[in-house]
CSV table of C-alpha atoms and ligand atoms in Angstrom, one decimal:
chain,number,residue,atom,x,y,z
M,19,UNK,CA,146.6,85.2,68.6
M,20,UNK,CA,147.5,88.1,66.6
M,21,UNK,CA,145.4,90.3,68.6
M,22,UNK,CA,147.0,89.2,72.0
M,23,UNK,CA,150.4,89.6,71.2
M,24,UNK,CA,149.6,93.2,70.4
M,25,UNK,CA,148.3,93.9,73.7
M,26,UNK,CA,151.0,92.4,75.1
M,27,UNK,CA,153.6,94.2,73.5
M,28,UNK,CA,151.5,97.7,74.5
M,29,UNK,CA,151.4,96.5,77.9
M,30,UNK,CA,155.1,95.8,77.9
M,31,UNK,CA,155.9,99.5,76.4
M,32,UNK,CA,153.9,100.6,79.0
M,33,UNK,CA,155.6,99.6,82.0
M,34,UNK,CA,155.4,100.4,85.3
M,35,UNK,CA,158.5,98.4,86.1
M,36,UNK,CA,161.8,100.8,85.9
M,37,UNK,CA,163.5,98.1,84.2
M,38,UNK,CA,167.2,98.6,82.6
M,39,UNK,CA,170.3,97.0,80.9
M,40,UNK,CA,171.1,94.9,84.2
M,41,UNK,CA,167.6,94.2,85.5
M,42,UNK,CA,165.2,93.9,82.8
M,43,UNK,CA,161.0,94.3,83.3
M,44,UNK,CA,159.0,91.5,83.8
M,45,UNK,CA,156.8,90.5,80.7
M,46,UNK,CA,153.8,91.6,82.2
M,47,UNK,CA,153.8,95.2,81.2
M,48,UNK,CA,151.1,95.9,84.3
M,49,UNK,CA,153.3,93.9,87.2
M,50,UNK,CA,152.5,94.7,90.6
M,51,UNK,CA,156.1,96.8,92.3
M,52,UNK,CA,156.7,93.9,94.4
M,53,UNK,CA,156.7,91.6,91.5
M,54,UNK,CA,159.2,94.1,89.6
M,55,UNK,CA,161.3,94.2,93.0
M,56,UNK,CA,161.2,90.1,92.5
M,57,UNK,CA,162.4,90.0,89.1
M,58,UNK,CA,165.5,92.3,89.8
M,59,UNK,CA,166.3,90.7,92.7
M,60,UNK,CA,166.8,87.7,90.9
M,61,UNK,CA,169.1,89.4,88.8
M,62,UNK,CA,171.2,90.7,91.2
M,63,UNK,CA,171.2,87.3,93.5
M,64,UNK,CA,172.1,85.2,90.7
M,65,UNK,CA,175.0,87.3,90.1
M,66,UNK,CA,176.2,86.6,93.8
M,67,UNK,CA,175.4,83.0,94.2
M,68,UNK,CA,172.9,80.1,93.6
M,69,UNK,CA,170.0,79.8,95.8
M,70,UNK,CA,168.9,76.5,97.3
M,71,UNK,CA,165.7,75.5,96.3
M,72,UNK,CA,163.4,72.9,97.5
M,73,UNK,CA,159.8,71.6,96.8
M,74,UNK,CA,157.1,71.4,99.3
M,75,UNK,CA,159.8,72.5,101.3
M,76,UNK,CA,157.5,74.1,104.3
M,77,UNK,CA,154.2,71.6,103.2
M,78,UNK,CA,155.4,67.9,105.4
M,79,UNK,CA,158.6,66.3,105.8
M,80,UNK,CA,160.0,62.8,105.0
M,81,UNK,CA,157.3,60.7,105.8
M,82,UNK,CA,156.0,63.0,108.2
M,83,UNK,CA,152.9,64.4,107.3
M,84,UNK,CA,153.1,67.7,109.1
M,85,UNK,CA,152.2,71.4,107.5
M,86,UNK,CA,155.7,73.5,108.3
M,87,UNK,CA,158.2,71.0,108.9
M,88,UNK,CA,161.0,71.3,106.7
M,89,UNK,CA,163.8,68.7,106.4
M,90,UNK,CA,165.9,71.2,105.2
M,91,UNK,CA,165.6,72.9,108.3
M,92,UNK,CA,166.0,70.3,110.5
M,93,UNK,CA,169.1,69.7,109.7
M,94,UNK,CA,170.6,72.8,108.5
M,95,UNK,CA,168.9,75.1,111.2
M,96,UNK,CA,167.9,77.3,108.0
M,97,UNK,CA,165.1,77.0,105.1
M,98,UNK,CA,166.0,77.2,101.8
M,99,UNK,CA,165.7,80.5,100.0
M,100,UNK,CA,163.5,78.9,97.4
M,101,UNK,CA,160.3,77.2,98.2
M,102,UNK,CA,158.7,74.9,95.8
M,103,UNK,CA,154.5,74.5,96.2
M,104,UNK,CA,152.2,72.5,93.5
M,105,UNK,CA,149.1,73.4,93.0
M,106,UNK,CA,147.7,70.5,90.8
M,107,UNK,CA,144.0,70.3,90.8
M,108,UNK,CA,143.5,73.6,92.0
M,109,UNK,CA,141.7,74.0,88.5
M,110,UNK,CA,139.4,71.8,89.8
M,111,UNK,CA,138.4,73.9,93.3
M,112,UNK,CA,139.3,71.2,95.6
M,113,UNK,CA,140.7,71.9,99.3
M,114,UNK,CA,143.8,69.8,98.6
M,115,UNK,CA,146.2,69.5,96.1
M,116,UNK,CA,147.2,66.3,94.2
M,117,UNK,CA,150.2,65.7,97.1
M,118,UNK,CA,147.3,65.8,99.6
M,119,UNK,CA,148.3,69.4,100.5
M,120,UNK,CA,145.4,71.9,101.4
M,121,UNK,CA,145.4,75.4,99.0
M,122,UNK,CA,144.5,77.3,102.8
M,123,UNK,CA,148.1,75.7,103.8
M,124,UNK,CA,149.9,76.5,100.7
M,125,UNK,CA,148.7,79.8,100.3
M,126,UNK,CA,149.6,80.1,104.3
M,127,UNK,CA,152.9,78.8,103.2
M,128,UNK,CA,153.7,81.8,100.4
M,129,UNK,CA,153.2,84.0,102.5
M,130,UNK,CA,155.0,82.7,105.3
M,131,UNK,CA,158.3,82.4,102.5
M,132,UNK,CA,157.7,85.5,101.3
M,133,UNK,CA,157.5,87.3,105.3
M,134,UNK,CA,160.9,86.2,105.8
M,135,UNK,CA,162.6,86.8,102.7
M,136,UNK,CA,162.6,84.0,100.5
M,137,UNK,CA,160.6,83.1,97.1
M,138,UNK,CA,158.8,80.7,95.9
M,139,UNK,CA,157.9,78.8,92.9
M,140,UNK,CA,154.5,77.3,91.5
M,141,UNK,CA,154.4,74.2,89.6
M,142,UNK,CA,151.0,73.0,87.8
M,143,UNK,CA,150.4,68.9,87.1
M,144,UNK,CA,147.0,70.1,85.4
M,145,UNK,CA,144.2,66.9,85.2
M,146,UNK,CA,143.4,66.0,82.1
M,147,UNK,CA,140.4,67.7,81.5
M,148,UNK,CA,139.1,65.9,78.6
M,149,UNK,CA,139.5,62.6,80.2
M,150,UNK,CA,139.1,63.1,83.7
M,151,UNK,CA,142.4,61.5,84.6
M,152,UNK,CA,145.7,62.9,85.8
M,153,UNK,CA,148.4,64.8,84.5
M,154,UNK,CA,150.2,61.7,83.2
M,155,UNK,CA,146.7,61.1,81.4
M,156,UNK,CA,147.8,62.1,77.6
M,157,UNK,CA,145.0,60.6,76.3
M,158,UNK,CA,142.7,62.6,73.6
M,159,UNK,CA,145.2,65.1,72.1
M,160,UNK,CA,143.5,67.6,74.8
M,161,UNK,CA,145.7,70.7,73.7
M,162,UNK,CA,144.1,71.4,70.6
M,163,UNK,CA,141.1,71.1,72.0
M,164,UNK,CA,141.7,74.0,74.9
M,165,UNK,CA,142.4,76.2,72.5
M,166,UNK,CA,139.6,78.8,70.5
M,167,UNK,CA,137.1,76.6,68.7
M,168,UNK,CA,138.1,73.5,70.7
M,169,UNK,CA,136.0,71.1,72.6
M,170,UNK,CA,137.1,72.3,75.5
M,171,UNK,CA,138.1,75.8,75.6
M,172,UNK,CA,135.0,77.2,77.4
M,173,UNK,CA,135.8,74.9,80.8
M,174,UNK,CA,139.5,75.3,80.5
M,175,UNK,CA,139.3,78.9,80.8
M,176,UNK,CA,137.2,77.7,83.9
M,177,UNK,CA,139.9,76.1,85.4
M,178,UNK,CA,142.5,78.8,84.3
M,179,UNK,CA,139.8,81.2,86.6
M,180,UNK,CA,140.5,78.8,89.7
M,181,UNK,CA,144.1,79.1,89.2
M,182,UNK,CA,143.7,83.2,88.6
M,183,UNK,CA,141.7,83.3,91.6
M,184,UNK,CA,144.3,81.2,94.0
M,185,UNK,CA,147.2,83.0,92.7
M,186,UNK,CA,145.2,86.4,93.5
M,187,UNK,CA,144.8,85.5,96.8
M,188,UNK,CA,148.1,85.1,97.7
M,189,UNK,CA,148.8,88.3,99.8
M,190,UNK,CA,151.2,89.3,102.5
M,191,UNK,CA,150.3,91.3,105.9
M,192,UNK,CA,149.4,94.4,104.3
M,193,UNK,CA,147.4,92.9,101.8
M,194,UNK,CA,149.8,93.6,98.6
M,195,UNK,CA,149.5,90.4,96.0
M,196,UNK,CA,153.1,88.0,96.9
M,197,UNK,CA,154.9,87.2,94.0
M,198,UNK,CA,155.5,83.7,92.6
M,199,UNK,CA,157.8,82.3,89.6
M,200,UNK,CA,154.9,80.3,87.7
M,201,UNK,CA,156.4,77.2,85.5
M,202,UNK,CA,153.4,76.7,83.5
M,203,UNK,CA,153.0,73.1,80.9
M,204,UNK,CA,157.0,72.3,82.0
M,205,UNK,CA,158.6,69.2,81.0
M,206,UNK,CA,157.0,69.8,77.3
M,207,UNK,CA,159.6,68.5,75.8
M,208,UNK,CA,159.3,64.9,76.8
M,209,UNK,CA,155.7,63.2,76.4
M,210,UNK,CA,154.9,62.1,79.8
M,211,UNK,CA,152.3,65.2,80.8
M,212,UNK,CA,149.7,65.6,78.3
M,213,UNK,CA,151.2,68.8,77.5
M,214,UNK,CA,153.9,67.1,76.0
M,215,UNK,CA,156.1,67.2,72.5
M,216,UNK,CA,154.2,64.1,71.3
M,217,UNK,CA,150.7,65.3,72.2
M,218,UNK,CA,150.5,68.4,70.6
M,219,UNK,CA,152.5,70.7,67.8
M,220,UNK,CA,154.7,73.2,68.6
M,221,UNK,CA,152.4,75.6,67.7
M,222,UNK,CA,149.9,74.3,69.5
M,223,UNK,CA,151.9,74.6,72.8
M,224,UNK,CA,152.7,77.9,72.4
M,225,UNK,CA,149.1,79.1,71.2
M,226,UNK,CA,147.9,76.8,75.1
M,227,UNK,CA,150.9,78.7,76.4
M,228,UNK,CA,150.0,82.5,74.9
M,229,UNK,CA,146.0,81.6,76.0
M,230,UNK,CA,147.2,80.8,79.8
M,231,UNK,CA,149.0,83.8,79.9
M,232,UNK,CA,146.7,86.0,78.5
M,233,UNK,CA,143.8,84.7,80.3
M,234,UNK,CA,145.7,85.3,83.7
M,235,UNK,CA,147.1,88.8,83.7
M,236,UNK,CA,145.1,90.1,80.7
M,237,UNK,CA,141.5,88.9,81.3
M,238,UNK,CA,141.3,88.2,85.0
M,239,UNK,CA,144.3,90.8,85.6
M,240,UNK,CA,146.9,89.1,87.6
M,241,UNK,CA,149.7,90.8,87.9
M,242,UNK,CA,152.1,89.1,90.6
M,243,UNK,CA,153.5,86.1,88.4
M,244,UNK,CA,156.6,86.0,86.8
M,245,UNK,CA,156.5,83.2,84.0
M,246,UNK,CA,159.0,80.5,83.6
M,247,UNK,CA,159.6,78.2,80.5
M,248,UNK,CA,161.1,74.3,81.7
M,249,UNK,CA,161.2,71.8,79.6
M,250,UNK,CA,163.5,69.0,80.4
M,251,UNK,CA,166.7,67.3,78.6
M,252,UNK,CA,167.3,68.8,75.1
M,253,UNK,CA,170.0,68.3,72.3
M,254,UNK,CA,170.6,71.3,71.6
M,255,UNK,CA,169.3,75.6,71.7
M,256,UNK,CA,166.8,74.9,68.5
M,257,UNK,CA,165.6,72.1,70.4
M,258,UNK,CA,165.3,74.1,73.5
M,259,UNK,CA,163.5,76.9,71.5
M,260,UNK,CA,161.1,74.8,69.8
M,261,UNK,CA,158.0,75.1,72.0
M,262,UNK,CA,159.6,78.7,73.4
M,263,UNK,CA,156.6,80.7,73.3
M,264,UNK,CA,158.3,84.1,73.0
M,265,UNK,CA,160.2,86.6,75.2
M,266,UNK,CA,157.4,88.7,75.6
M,267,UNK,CA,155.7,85.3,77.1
M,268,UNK,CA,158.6,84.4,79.4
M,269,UNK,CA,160.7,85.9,82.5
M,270,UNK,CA,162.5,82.5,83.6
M,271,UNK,CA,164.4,80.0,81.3
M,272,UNK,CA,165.1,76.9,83.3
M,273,UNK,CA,164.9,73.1,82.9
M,274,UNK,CA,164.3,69.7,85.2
M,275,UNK,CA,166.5,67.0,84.7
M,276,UNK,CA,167.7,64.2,87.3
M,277,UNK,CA,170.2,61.8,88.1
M,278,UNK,CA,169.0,58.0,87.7
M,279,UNK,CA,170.9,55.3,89.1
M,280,UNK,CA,173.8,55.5,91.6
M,281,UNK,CA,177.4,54.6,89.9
M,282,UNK,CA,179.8,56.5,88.3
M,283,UNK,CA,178.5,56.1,84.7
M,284,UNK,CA,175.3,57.5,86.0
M,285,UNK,CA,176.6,60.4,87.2
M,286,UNK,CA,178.8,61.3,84.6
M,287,UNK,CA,175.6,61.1,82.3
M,288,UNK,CA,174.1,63.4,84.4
M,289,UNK,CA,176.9,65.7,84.6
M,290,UNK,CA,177.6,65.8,80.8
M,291,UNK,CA,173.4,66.5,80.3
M,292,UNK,CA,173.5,68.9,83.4
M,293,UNK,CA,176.6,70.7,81.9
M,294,UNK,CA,174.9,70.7,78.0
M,295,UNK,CA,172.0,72.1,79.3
M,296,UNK,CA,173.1,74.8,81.9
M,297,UNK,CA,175.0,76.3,79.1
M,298,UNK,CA,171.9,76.3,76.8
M,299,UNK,CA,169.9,77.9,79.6
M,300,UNK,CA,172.5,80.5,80.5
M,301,UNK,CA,173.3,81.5,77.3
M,302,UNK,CA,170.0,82.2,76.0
M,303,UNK,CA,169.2,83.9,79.5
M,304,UNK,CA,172.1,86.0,79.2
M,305,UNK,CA,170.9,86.8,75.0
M,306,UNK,CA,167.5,87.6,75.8
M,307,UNK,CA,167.8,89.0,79.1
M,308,UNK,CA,165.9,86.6,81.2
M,309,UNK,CA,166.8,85.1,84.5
M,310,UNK,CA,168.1,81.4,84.5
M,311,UNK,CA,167.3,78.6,86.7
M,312,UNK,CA,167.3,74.6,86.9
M,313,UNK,CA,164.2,74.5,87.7
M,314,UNK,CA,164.0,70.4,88.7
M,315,UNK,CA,167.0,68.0,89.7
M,316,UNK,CA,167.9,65.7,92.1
M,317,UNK,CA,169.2,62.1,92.6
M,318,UNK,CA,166.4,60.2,94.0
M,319,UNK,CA,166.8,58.5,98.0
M,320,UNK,CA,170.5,59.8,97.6
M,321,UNK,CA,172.0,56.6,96.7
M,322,UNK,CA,174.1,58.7,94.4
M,323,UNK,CA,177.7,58.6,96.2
M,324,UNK,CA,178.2,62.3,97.9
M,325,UNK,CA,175.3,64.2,95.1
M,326,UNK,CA,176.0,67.4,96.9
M,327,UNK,CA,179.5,68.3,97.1
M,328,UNK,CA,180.8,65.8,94.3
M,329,UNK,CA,178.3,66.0,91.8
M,330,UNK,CA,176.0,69.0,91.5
M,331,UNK,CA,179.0,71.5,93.0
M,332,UNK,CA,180.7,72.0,90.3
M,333,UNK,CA,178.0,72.9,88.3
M,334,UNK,CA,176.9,75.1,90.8
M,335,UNK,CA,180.3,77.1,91.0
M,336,UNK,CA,180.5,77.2,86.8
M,337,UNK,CA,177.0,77.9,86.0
M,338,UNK,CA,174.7,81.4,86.5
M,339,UNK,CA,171.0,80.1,87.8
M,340,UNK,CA,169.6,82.0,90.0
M,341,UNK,CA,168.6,78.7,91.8
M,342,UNK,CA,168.6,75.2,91.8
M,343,UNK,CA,165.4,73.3,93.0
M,344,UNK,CA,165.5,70.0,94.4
M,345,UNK,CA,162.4,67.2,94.3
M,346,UNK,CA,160.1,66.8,97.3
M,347,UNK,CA,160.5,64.8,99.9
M,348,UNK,CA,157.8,62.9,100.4
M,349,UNK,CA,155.2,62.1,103.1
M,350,UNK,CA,153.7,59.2,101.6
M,351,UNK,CA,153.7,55.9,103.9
M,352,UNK,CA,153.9,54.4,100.6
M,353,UNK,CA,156.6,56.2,98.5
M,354,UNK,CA,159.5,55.4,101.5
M,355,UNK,CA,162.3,56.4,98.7
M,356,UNK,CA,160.5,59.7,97.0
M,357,UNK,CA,163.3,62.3,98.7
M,358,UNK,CA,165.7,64.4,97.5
M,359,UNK,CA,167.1,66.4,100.1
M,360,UNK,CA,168.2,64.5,103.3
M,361,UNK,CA,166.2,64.1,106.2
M,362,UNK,CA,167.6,64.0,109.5
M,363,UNK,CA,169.9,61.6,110.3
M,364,UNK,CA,170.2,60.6,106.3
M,365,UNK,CA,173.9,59.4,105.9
M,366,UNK,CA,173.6,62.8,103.7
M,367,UNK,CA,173.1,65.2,105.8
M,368,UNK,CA,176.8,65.9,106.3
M,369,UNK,CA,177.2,66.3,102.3
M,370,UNK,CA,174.8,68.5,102.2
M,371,UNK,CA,176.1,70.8,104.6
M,372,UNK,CA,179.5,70.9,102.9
M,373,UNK,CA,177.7,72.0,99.9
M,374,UNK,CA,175.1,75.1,101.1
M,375,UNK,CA,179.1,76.0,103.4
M,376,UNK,CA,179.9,77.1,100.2
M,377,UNK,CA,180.0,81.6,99.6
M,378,UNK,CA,178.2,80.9,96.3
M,379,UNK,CA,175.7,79.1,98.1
M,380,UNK,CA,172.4,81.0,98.9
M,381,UNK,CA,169.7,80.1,101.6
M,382,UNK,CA,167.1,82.1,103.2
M,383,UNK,CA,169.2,83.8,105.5
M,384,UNK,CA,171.7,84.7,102.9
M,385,UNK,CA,168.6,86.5,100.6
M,386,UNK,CA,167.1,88.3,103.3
U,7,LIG,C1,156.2,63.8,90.9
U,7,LIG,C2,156.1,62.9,92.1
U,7,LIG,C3,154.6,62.7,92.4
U,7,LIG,C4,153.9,64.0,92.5
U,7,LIG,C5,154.2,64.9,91.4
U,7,LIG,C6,153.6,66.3,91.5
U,7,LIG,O1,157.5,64.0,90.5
U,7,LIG,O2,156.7,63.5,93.2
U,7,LIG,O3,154.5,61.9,93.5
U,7,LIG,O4,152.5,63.8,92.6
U,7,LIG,O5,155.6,65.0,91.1
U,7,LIG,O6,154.1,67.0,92.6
C-alpha cells in the first residue's frame, strides 16, 4: 500500500485543480475541471444552505414503476438538487440494478441531473462475491480476501473494472465525463454489509478502501468521482475515524442514520444521535477541509409526527452539510411502506413544503 499512497500524494501535488483555503482540491490529483468545479461548488452551496437530496429520485415513484417520475416533483413542482442512484450489481454487468433499475436509465438519469443543474450521488450494495449472495451476505470474511494475495482479488478487480467502466460512461452533451459523489463500503461501522466493522479489521477496510480507489482513478483512470466516507451511528470522532481511510482517500465526510418508530421518545433519540453526529461530521469537515453531508436519513412511511418541519429543521438550520439525502421511495408492489419523502397526496406533503419554504433550504432550482 506503501507504493500507492505515494502516487497518490504526487498526484495530489500535482493538481490541476486551482484549489485554495476556501475551496480545497479534490483528492484525485488528475480530476477532470468539471469535477473540480463540483467540489467547490459544494463548498460554496453548503455555505448558503442545505440541499435536498433524494434517492432514486428521477428512477420510479411510489409504487409506480416509471423511469423519470419523481415524487418530489409531483408535489413540489421542483426536483431535488441532489439525486441519489444505486448501482448494485453493476460489478456483475447486468442491465439492471439490484432495485430493478436499468444502468442505460441510470446513466440517462445523471446526465439528465447534471443538464439541469443538480448533482448526484452513487451508492454501491456490492454482492458478495465470495458467496454469491447479496450485500447483506457477510458470510466468508470476503474482505481480506479482495485484497493482494487474497482468494479473490483477481475477480474483484473485475468487478471494480465494471464499475470503472459505468462511471466512465457517464458523459453530458458534449461528451465531458459528469461528476458523481461516490460513497464507496458505507455503513462500515455497523455489521449488516459484508463490508462491515465485524467482518473485517480496520485495517483491512481501509487497505479494500485504498485498492478501490486506486484501482479506479489510478489504473483504469477515472477521474470524475469525488469520494465520500459514511458510516452510520458512532460514539464518538475516534469512533468515527476508525475505518477513515485518509484525507488523501476522501473528499466527502458524511453519515446515514434514521428515525425508527413514530413517538416522541423515538424522535428525540434520533435528534440527540442526529445532533452527536452532525457535529462529529462538521467538525472534522471543517479540520480537514472536506465537504460534509448526511448522506442517509429518513423516518420510514412518515408516521413520524411532522419529520420535516419539527424534526429534521432544526438540524438543518444548526448544522453545515452540504446536503441531506432522504431514502427511496419505493416501487415495489410489495414493500407498500418503503418511502421517505411523500408522495402525492401523503398527509405529508404539506410538511414538507413548509420545510424546502425555508431560505436555507436548496433544491434544484435554487443550485442552478
Ligand atoms: C435498502 C432498501 C432495499 C434496497 C437497498 C439498496 O435500504 O431500500 O430495498 O435494495 O436499500 O438500494
Amino acid at each position: 500500500m506503501k507504493r500507492l499512497l505515494t502516487i497518490a500524494a504526487g498526484g495530489a501535488l500535482l493538481a490541476g485543480c486551482a484549489g485554495g483555503a476556501k475551496t480545497p482540491a479534490p483528492t484525485d490529483g488528475a480530476a477532470t475541471a468539471k469535477t473540480c468545479a463540483l467540489y467547490g461548488r459544494l463548498f460554496d452551496l453548503s455555505a448558503r444552505g442545505v440541499m435536498v437530496g433524494h434517492q432514486d429520485d428521477l428512477a420510479y415513484g411510489y409504487q409506480r414503476r416509471e423511469y423519470g417520475f419523481s415524487d418530489v416533483y409531483d408535489c413540489t413542482g421542483d426536483y431535488p438538487a441532489v439525486t441519489g442512484w444505486e448501482i448494485g450489481r453493476v460489478e456483475l454487468g447486468t442491465a439492471y440494478s439490484l432495485d430493478s433499475v436499468r444502468f442505460d436509465d441510470i446513466r440517462r438519469g445523471i446526465a439528465e441531473v447534471d443538464a439541469r443543474g443538480g448533482i448526484s450521488t452513487v451508492s454501491w450494495h456490492a454482492d458478495n462475491i465470495l458467496t454469491g449472495g447479496s450485500t447483506w451476505d457477510c458470510g466468508a470474511r470476503v474482505v481480506a480476501e479482495l485484497l493482494p494475495g487474497g482468494a479473490a482479488h483477481e475477480e474483484w478487480l473485475g468487478r471494480l473494472d465494471r464499475v470503472a467502466d459505468f462511471l466512465g460512461s457517464l458523459r453530458d452533451a458534449e461528451g465531458r465525463p459528469i461528476p458523481v459523489v461516490l460513497r464507496l463500503y458505507h455503513e462500515q461501522t455497523a455489521s449488516w454489509f459484508w463490508w462491515g466493522a465485524e467482518w473485517c479489521s480496520p485495517e483491512e477496510y481501509k487497505a479494500l478502501w485504498r485498492m478501490t480507489v486506486e484501482h479506479l482513478r489510478g489504473v483504469r483512470g477515472v477521474h470524475n468521482v469525488l469520494y465520500a466516507y459514511s458510516p452510520t451511528d458512532v460514539a464518538d470522532e475516534a469512533a468515527y475515524l476508525e475505518r477513515y481511510p485518509g484525507d488523501e482517500w476522501v473528499d466527502v465526510v458524511g453519515f446515514d442514520l434514521y428515525l425508527f418508530g413514530s413517538g416522541e421518545a423515538a424522535a428525540a433519540r434520533y435528534t440527540e444521535r442526529m445532533r452527536r453526529n452532525l457535529s462529529i461530521v462538521t467538525a472534522y469537515a471543517a479540520r480537514a477541509g472536506k465537504v460534509a453531508v448526511m448522506a442517509e436519513t429518513g423516518a420510514e412511511g412518515l408516521a413520524a409526527e411532522r419529520y420535516f418541519s419539527r424534526i429534521v429543521a432544526p438540524l438543518t438550520e444548526e448544522y453545515p452539510v452540504a446536503w441531506i439525502l432522504f431514502w427511496r421511495n419505493a416501487w415495489e408492489p410489495d414493500k407498500p411502506g418503503h418511502f421517505y419523502v411523500p408522495y402525492k397526496g401523503h398527509p405529508s406533503q404539506a410538511d414538507f413544503e413548509a420545510w424546502i419554504a425555508s431560505e436555507r433550504i436548496l433544491m434544484n432550482r435554487d443550485i442552478r
